Amino acid sequence: MKLEIGNIRVKELAFGDETTLSNGRVQINREALIEFVRGLDHRITEVALNIALPGEKTRIMPVKDVIEPRVKVEGQGIIFGGRRSGEAEMLGEGRTHVLKGMAVVTAGRIVGFQEGIIDMSGPAAEYTPFSKTQNLVITCEVDDTCDRYEHEAILRLVGLESANWIGKLAKEATPDEVETFETKPLIEQAQQYPELPKVGYVYMLQSQGLLHDSYLYGLDAKTICPTVLYPTEVLDGAVLSGNCVSACDKNPTYVHENDPIISELYKQHGKTVNFMGVIVTNENVTLVDKERSSNFVTKLAVQLGLDAAIVSEEGFGNPDADLMMNCAKLEDAGITTVLLTDEYAGQMGESQSLADSNPKGNAVISNGNANALITLPAMDKVIGHDSFADIIAGGFDGSLHEDGSIRTEIQAIIGATNELGFHNLTSIAG
C-alpha cells in the first residue's frame, strides 16, 4: 500500500460567521457545529465549544480524546472507517489531507473517575504535546437515560464526527508538504531489501473495558485476534481510542494517527531495516486471552519472517503481563525484541516499575515515571470541570487547592509518559 499524506499547516483557529480554511486560518461557525453535534444523538442535552491556544492561561479537564482532523482525497475508505455499514473499506492507500497543528479535544464527565488535564501554559504544558496544538474543545452532556457505556459511545462519536466535519475543509486545499509512505505485499517486501534485517512492529492496544478500550476499523479490540496491518492503515485512521484512562499513557486517537514508531521505522526503511509491517494485538484482562493473543503475535511474527520486533505497551499494570508474554515468546522464537513502556515507580522512583517482568526483556525504553509529582498553578480559564482533580488517576484527596492550583502526579496529564515516545519525556540510567 502507498499512502500520501498532505499536511496543511494550521496557524490560526477562530470562531466566525462561516466555516472556512484560508491561508492557514481555520474558522469555525460555532452555531453550525453545535447544531451538527446535537444532531448526532437525540440524548445530547448540552454542547459547548471553546478554543484553547498555545500560551494561554487555560486548563482543559477532564479530557477524553484528542483527534486530528483529516479527510480522504484519493483512494477508498473514509477516515475512522468501519463504524457503519458501507464505510468499511480498507484504509492506507491513496491520499489523505491533514489539518496539521490543530486538534479536536473532547471533554466532560462520564463515570466516577475523570481524566486528564491539558494546560496550555505553565509547567504542565511541558508534559503534554497538546499544549502546542490549536485546540477546538467540545464539551457535551447527555440525558439521564444513558448508562455510562452509552455516554462514552456518544462522546466518542461526537469527537470523531466533529473531526471529520472540520477535516472536510482540507479536501480542496493545497498542502504545505506531502509525505509518502509505502509497504509492499509480503513476499515483494521481503525481497526488496534482502540484505537488511526484517523488522516488525507489535502494536499493543488497550482493551480492558470502559475508558480502557481501543477500536480497529470500528471493532472493539477486545474481540479481535491479533492480525497484520499495513503500517499505512494505522496512519490513515484505522485505529481509534476509546476515550481516556489513564491520561498519561492512553494513546489518544491523535497519537494513533501520528504513530511515531511507524514514522521512524519508515525513515529507517531501506537504510538500516526492512520494515515488514504491523502486528496489532490487544491487552485483555483474562489469562486465557493473554495467552491466546501472545501466541498469535508470535505465530504472525514468525510467518512474516521477522528478525526483530519493536513492542509498544499501552497503559500499565495489567497490560505489563501482556508486554512480557509477547517479549518472552518472541525471544524464544528467535526474534529480538525492544520494548517501549513507562514506569509507575512511586513518587520517589524507588518502587518496582512494572507489575510484571522477564529476564528476556533486556532491551527496554522507558518513557518516564508517571508517579512523579507536579504542582499546576491556577489558570485564568478552566474548560470543563476542575472539581474532579481529587479523583483523577494521579490525584488524591486535597489535590485541588482553594486558589485553583492542583498538586498531582504527572499521570493526570494527557500524553505525559506516552509509551510510543510521542512526547519528550524519557528516563536515563544512573
Coordinates of C-alpha atoms in Angstrom, one line a residue:
M1 CA 0.0 0.0 0.0
K2 CA 1.1 3.5 -0.8
L3 CA -0.2 6.5 1.1
E4 CA 0.4 10.2 0.5
I5 CA -0.3 12.5 3.5
G6 CA -0.7 16.1 2.6
N7 CA -0.2 18.4 5.6
I8 CA -2.0 21.8 5.6
R9 CA -0.3 23.8 8.4
V10 CA -2.9 25.5 10.7
K11 CA -1.5 28.7 12.0
E12 CA -4.7 30.2 13.4
L13 CA -8.0 28.9 14.8
A14 CA -11.0 31.1 15.5
F15 CA -14.8 31.3 15.5
G16 CA -16.6 33.2 12.8
D17 CA -19.7 33.6 10.6
E18 CA -18.6 30.8 8.2
T19 CA -16.6 27.6 8.4
T20 CA -13.6 28.2 6.2
L21 CA -9.9 27.4 5.6
S22 CA -7.8 30.1 4.1
N23 CA -4.0 30.8 4.3
G24 CA -3.6 28.6 7.3
R25 CA -6.5 30.0 9.2
V26 CA -9.3 27.7 10.2
Q27 CA -12.6 29.5 11.1
I28 CA -15.5 27.6 12.7
N29 CA -19.1 28.6 12.7
R30 CA -19.9 27.9 16.2
E31 CA -23.7 27.6 15.8
A32 CA -23.4 25.3 12.8
L33 CA -21.1 22.9 14.6
I34 CA -23.3 22.9 17.7
E35 CA -26.3 22.0 15.5
F36 CA -24.3 19.2 13.8
V37 CA -23.2 17.8 17.2
R38 CA -26.7 17.9 18.6
G39 CA -28.0 16.1 15.5
L40 CA -25.7 13.1 16.2
D41 CA -27.8 11.7 19.0
H42 CA -31.1 12.9 20.5
R43 CA -29.8 12.2 24.0
I44 CA -27.3 15.0 23.8
T45 CA -28.6 17.8 26.0
E46 CA -25.8 20.4 26.2
V47 CA -22.9 21.3 23.8
A48 CA -20.3 23.9 24.5
L49 CA -17.4 24.9 22.1
N50 CA -14.2 26.6 23.2
I51 CA -10.9 27.4 21.6
A52 CA -7.7 26.8 23.6
L53 CA -4.5 28.2 22.1
P54 CA -0.8 27.7 23.0
G55 CA 0.4 30.1 25.7
E56 CA -3.0 30.9 27.1
K57 CA -3.7 30.5 30.8
T58 CA -6.2 27.8 30.1
R59 CA -6.8 24.4 31.6
I60 CA -8.9 21.7 29.9
M61 CA -10.2 18.8 32.0
P62 CA -11.3 16.1 32.1
V63 CA -10.1 15.4 28.6
K64 CA -11.4 12.2 26.9
D65 CA -9.8 12.2 23.5
V66 CA -7.7 14.3 21.1
I67 CA -8.3 13.9 17.4
E68 CA -6.5 15.3 14.3
P69 CA -9.0 16.4 11.6
R70 CA -8.3 14.6 8.3
V71 CA -10.1 13.8 5.0
K72 CA -9.6 11.2 2.2
V73 CA -8.8 12.9 -1.1
E74 CA -8.0 9.9 -3.2
G75 CA -8.4 6.1 -2.6
Q76 CA -11.0 4.1 -0.9
G77 CA -12.5 4.4 2.6
I78 CA -13.2 7.3 4.9
I79 CA -11.2 8.5 7.9
F80 CA -12.2 6.5 11.0
G81 CA -13.9 3.9 8.8
G82 CA -15.5 0.6 9.7
R83 CA -18.0 2.0 12.2
R84 CA -21.0 1.9 9.9
S85 CA -22.3 -0.3 7.0
G86 CA -21.0 0.9 3.7
E87 CA -17.9 2.6 5.3
A88 CA -15.8 -0.5 6.0
E89 CA -13.3 -0.2 3.1
M90 CA -9.7 -0.7 3.8
L91 CA -7.7 2.4 4.6
G92 CA -4.0 3.1 4.0
E93 CA -3.7 4.0 0.3
G94 CA -4.3 6.9 -1.9
R95 CA -4.1 10.4 -0.5
T96 CA -5.2 12.0 2.8
H97 CA -5.1 15.7 3.7
V98 CA -4.5 16.7 7.3
L99 CA -5.1 19.9 9.2
K100 CA -1.7 19.8 10.9
G101 CA -1.3 21.7 14.1
M102 CA -5.0 21.6 15.0
A103 CA -6.8 19.2 17.3
V104 CA -10.4 18.4 18.3
V105 CA -10.5 17.8 22.1
T106 CA -13.5 16.2 23.7
A107 CA -14.1 16.8 27.4
G108 CA -16.7 16.0 30.0
R109 CA -17.6 13.6 32.7
I110 CA -18.6 10.0 32.1
V111 CA -18.1 7.9 35.2
G112 CA -16.6 8.3 38.6
F113 CA -13.0 8.5 37.6
Q114 CA -12.3 11.5 35.4
E115 CA -9.2 12.4 33.5
G116 CA -7.0 14.0 32.3
I117 CA -5.5 17.5 32.0
I118 CA -4.2 19.7 29.2
D119 CA -2.7 23.0 30.4
M120 CA -1.9 25.4 27.6
S121 CA 0.8 27.2 29.6
G122 CA 2.8 26.7 32.8
P123 CA 4.8 23.7 34.0
A124 CA 2.2 21.1 32.9
A125 CA 2.3 22.4 29.3
E126 CA 5.8 20.9 29.0
Y127 CA 4.4 17.5 29.7
T128 CA 1.7 17.3 27.1
P129 CA 2.1 17.6 23.3
F130 CA -1.3 19.2 23.1
S131 CA -0.3 22.4 24.7
K132 CA 1.3 23.2 21.3
T133 CA -1.8 22.5 19.1
Q134 CA -4.6 24.8 18.3
N135 CA -7.4 23.1 20.1
L136 CA -11.2 23.1 19.5
V137 CA -12.7 21.8 22.7
I138 CA -16.1 20.2 22.7
T139 CA -17.9 19.6 26.0
C140 CA -21.2 17.9 25.9
E141 CA -23.6 16.4 28.3
V142 CA -26.3 13.7 27.8
D143 CA -29.6 13.0 29.4
D144 CA -30.1 10.6 32.4
T145 CA -31.5 7.8 30.2
C146 CA -27.9 7.0 29.1
D147 CA -25.8 4.5 31.1
R148 CA -22.1 5.1 31.2
Y149 CA -21.3 2.9 28.2
E150 CA -23.8 4.8 26.1
H151 CA -22.4 8.0 27.4
E152 CA -18.9 7.0 26.4
A153 CA -20.1 5.9 22.9
I154 CA -21.9 9.2 22.3
L155 CA -18.8 11.3 23.4
R156 CA -16.6 9.1 21.2
L157 CA -19.0 9.7 18.2
V158 CA -19.0 13.4 18.9
G159 CA -15.3 13.7 18.7
L160 CA -14.8 11.5 15.6
E161 CA -17.6 13.0 13.6
S162 CA -16.7 16.6 14.5
A163 CA -13.1 16.0 13.4
N164 CA -14.4 14.6 10.1
W165 CA -16.8 17.6 9.8
I166 CA -13.9 20.0 10.2
G167 CA -11.5 17.8 8.2
K168 CA -13.5 18.3 5.0
L169 CA -12.1 21.8 4.9
A170 CA -8.8 20.3 3.8
K171 CA -10.1 18.4 0.8
E172 CA -9.5 21.0 -1.8
A173 CA -6.6 22.7 -0.1
T174 CA -3.1 22.7 -1.4
P175 CA -0.8 21.0 1.2
D176 CA 2.3 22.8 2.5
E177 CA 4.1 19.4 2.3
V178 CA 3.3 15.9 1.2
E179 CA 4.8 12.8 2.8
T180 CA 4.8 9.4 1.1
F181 CA 4.7 6.0 2.9
E182 CA 4.7 2.6 1.1
T183 CA 4.8 -1.0 2.2
K184 CA 4.7 -3.7 -0.5
P185 CA 2.9 -7.1 -0.3
L186 CA 4.8 -9.5 2.0
I187 CA 6.9 -11.5 -0.5
E188 CA 7.7 -8.5 -2.5
Q189 CA 8.6 -6.5 0.6
A190 CA 10.9 -9.3 1.9
Q191 CA 12.7 -9.3 -1.5
Q192 CA 13.1 -5.6 -1.7
Y193 CA 15.9 -5.3 0.8
P194 CA 17.2 -8.9 1.3
E195 CA 20.4 -7.7 2.9
L196 CA 18.6 -5.8 5.8
P197 CA 17.1 -7.2 9.0
K198 CA 13.4 -7.8 8.7
V199 CA 11.8 -5.7 11.4
G200 CA 8.1 -5.6 12.5
Y201 CA 6.1 -3.5 15.0
V202 CA 3.9 -5.2 17.6
Y203 CA 1.3 -2.6 18.4
M204 CA -0.4 -3.4 21.7
L205 CA -3.9 -1.7 22.1
Q206 CA -5.5 -1.2 25.5
S207 CA -8.7 -3.3 25.7
Q208 CA -9.7 -3.7 29.4
G209 CA -13.2 -2.2 29.3
L210 CA -14.9 1.2 29.7
L211 CA -12.4 4.1 29.0
H212 CA -9.7 1.4 28.6
D213 CA -10.7 0.4 25.1
S214 CA -9.4 0.8 21.5
Y215 CA -11.0 0.2 18.2
L216 CA -9.7 -1.3 14.9
Y217 CA -11.9 -0.4 11.9
G218 CA -14.7 0.3 14.4
L219 CA -14.3 -3.1 16.1
D220 CA -13.7 -3.3 19.8
A221 CA -10.1 -4.5 20.2
K222 CA -11.2 -6.9 23.0
T223 CA -12.9 -9.0 20.3
I224 CA -10.1 -9.4 17.8
C225 CA -7.4 -12.0 17.4
P226 CA -4.0 -10.3 16.6
T227 CA -3.7 -9.5 12.9
V228 CA -1.3 -8.0 10.4
L229 CA -1.8 -4.5 9.1
Y230 CA 0.0 -2.4 6.5
P231 CA 1.6 0.5 8.5
T232 CA -0.2 2.9 6.3
E233 CA -3.6 1.7 7.6
V234 CA -2.7 3.0 11.1
L235 CA -1.5 6.3 9.7
D236 CA -4.9 6.6 7.8
G237 CA -7.2 6.3 10.8
A238 CA -7.8 2.5 11.2
V239 CA -7.1 2.6 15.0
L240 CA -9.1 4.7 17.4
S241 CA -9.0 5.4 21.1
G242 CA -12.0 4.5 23.2
N243 CA -11.6 7.7 25.3
C244 CA -9.2 8.1 28.1
V245 CA -7.8 6.4 31.2
S246 CA -5.0 6.7 32.3
A247 CA -4.3 10.1 30.9
C248 CA -0.5 9.9 30.7
D249 CA -0.2 6.7 28.7
K250 CA -3.6 6.1 26.9
N251 CA -3.0 6.8 23.3
P252 CA -5.4 9.4 22.1
T253 CA -6.7 9.0 18.5
Y254 CA -4.4 11.8 17.5
V255 CA -1.4 9.7 18.5
H256 CA -2.6 6.7 16.6
E257 CA -2.9 8.9 13.5
N258 CA 0.7 10.0 14.0
D259 CA 2.3 6.9 15.5
P260 CA 5.9 7.9 15.9
I261 CA 7.2 4.4 15.9
I262 CA 5.8 3.7 12.4
S263 CA 7.1 7.1 11.2
E264 CA 10.6 6.3 12.5
L265 CA 10.6 2.8 11.1
Y266 CA 9.7 4.3 7.7
K267 CA 12.6 6.7 8.0
Q268 CA 14.9 3.7 8.5
H269 CA 13.2 1.6 5.9
G270 CA 15.7 0.6 3.2
K271 CA 18.6 2.1 5.2
T272 CA 19.0 0.1 8.3
V273 CA 15.9 -2.1 8.4
N274 CA 13.4 -3.7 6.1
F275 CA 10.1 -2.6 7.7
M276 CA 7.7 -5.6 7.1
G277 CA 4.5 -4.4 8.8
V278 CA 2.5 -4.1 11.9
I279 CA 1.1 -6.8 14.2
V280 CA -1.8 -5.3 16.1
T281 CA -2.8 -7.0 19.3
N282 CA -4.9 -6.4 22.4
E283 CA -4.5 -6.4 26.2
N284 CA -7.4 -8.3 27.5
V285 CA -7.8 -9.0 31.2
T286 CA -8.2 -12.8 31.4
L287 CA -5.2 -15.1 31.4
V288 CA -6.5 -17.2 28.5
D289 CA -6.9 -14.1 26.4
K290 CA -3.4 -13.0 27.1
E291 CA -2.0 -16.5 26.3
R292 CA -4.0 -16.7 23.1
S293 CA -3.1 -13.2 21.9
S294 CA 0.6 -13.5 22.7
N295 CA 0.7 -16.9 20.9
F296 CA -0.9 -15.3 17.8
V297 CA 1.6 -12.4 17.9
T298 CA 4.5 -14.9 17.9
K299 CA 2.9 -17.0 15.1
L300 CA 2.4 -14.0 12.9
A301 CA 5.9 -12.7 13.6
V302 CA 7.4 -16.0 12.5
Q303 CA 5.1 -16.1 9.5
L304 CA 6.4 -12.6 8.5
G305 CA 9.9 -13.9 8.8
L306 CA 10.9 -11.2 11.3
D307 CA 14.4 -10.9 12.7
A308 CA 13.4 -8.3 15.2
A309 CA 10.3 -6.6 16.6
I310 CA 9.6 -3.4 18.4
V311 CA 6.8 -3.9 21.0
S312 CA 4.9 -1.0 22.5
E313 CA 2.6 -1.2 25.5
E314 CA -0.5 0.9 26.2
G315 CA -1.5 1.5 29.8
F316 CA 0.1 -0.1 32.8
G317 CA -0.4 -2.7 35.5
N318 CA -2.5 -5.5 33.9
P319 CA -1.0 -4.9 30.4
D320 CA 2.5 -5.4 31.8
A321 CA 1.8 -9.1 31.7
D322 CA 0.9 -8.9 28.0
L323 CA 4.1 -7.0 27.3
M324 CA 6.2 -9.6 29.0
M325 CA 4.4 -12.5 27.4
N326 CA 4.9 -11.0 24.0
C327 CA 8.6 -10.4 24.7
A328 CA 9.4 -13.9 26.1
K329 CA 7.6 -15.8 23.3
L330 CA 9.1 -13.7 20.5
E331 CA 12.6 -14.1 22.0
D332 CA 12.0 -17.9 22.3
A333 CA 11.2 -17.9 18.6
G334 CA 14.5 -16.3 17.8
I335 CA 13.1 -12.8 17.3
T336 CA 15.0 -10.0 19.0
T337 CA 12.7 -7.5 20.9
V338 CA 12.9 -4.0 22.0
L339 CA 10.1 -2.9 24.5
L340 CA 8.6 0.5 25.0
T341 CA 6.8 1.2 28.2
D342 CA 6.5 3.7 31.1
E343 CA 7.0 3.3 34.8
Y344 CA 5.0 3.5 38.0
A345 CA 7.9 3.6 40.3
G346 CA 6.4 5.6 43.1
Q347 CA 6.8 9.3 43.8
M348 CA 10.4 8.9 44.8
G349 CA 11.2 6.4 42.0
E350 CA 12.1 3.7 44.4
S351 CA 9.3 1.1 43.7
Q352 CA 9.1 -1.7 41.2
S353 CA 8.5 0.0 37.9
L354 CA 6.3 -2.7 36.2
A355 CA 3.8 -5.2 37.6
D356 CA 5.5 -8.0 35.7
S357 CA 9.0 -8.6 34.4
N358 CA 11.0 -11.2 32.5
P359 CA 14.8 -11.5 32.1
K360 CA 14.3 -11.9 28.4
G361 CA 13.2 -8.3 28.3
N362 CA 16.7 -6.9 28.3
A363 CA 16.2 -4.0 25.9
V364 CA 13.6 -1.6 27.3
I365 CA 12.9 2.0 26.6
S366 CA 11.2 3.9 29.4
N367 CA 9.1 7.0 28.7
G368 CA 9.2 8.2 32.2
N369 CA 7.8 7.7 35.7
A370 CA 4.1 8.5 35.9
N371 CA 4.2 8.9 39.7
A372 CA 6.4 11.9 39.7
L373 CA 4.7 14.9 41.4
I374 CA 4.0 18.3 39.9
T375 CA 2.2 21.4 41.0
L376 CA -0.1 23.0 38.4
P377 CA -0.7 26.7 39.0
A378 CA -4.2 28.2 38.8
M379 CA -5.4 29.2 35.4
D380 CA -7.4 32.1 34.2
K381 CA -9.9 29.8 32.4
V382 CA -10.9 26.2 33.0
I383 CA -12.8 24.4 30.2
G384 CA -14.7 21.5 31.7
H385 CA -14.7 20.7 35.4
D386 CA -11.7 21.1 37.7
S387 CA -13.7 19.7 40.6
F388 CA -12.6 16.2 39.6
A389 CA -8.9 16.9 40.4
D390 CA -9.1 14.9 43.6
I391 CA -10.3 11.7 41.9
I392 CA -8.5 11.5 38.6
A393 CA -5.7 8.9 38.3
G394 CA -2.7 10.7 39.8
G395 CA -4.8 12.9 42.0
F396 CA -5.6 12.4 45.7
D397 CA -7.6 14.0 48.5
G398 CA -6.6 17.6 48.6
S399 CA -5.1 17.8 45.1
L400 CA -7.3 20.8 44.2
H401 CA -6.4 23.8 46.3
E402 CA -8.6 26.7 47.2
D403 CA -6.6 29.0 44.9
G404 CA -7.3 26.7 41.9
S405 CA -3.8 25.2 41.8
I406 CA -3.5 21.4 41.7
R407 CA -0.9 19.1 43.2
T408 CA -0.9 15.8 41.3
E409 CA 1.2 13.1 39.7
I410 CA 2.1 13.6 36.1
Q411 CA -0.1 10.6 35.2
A412 CA -3.0 13.1 35.2
I413 CA -1.6 14.9 32.2
I414 CA -2.6 13.8 28.7
G415 CA 0.4 12.2 27.0
A416 CA 2.9 12.9 29.7
T417 CA 4.5 9.4 29.6
N418 CA 3.2 8.3 26.2
E419 CA 4.6 4.8 25.6
L420 CA 5.0 5.3 21.9
G421 CA 7.5 8.0 22.7
F422 CA 5.2 10.6 21.2
H423 CA 6.3 13.4 23.5
N424 CA 9.5 14.5 25.1
L425 CA 9.8 12.5 28.4
T426 CA 12.1 9.6 28.9
S427 CA 14.4 8.1 31.6
I428 CA 18.2 7.8 31.8
A429 CA 20.3 5.3 33.8
G430 CA 22.2 6.5 36.8

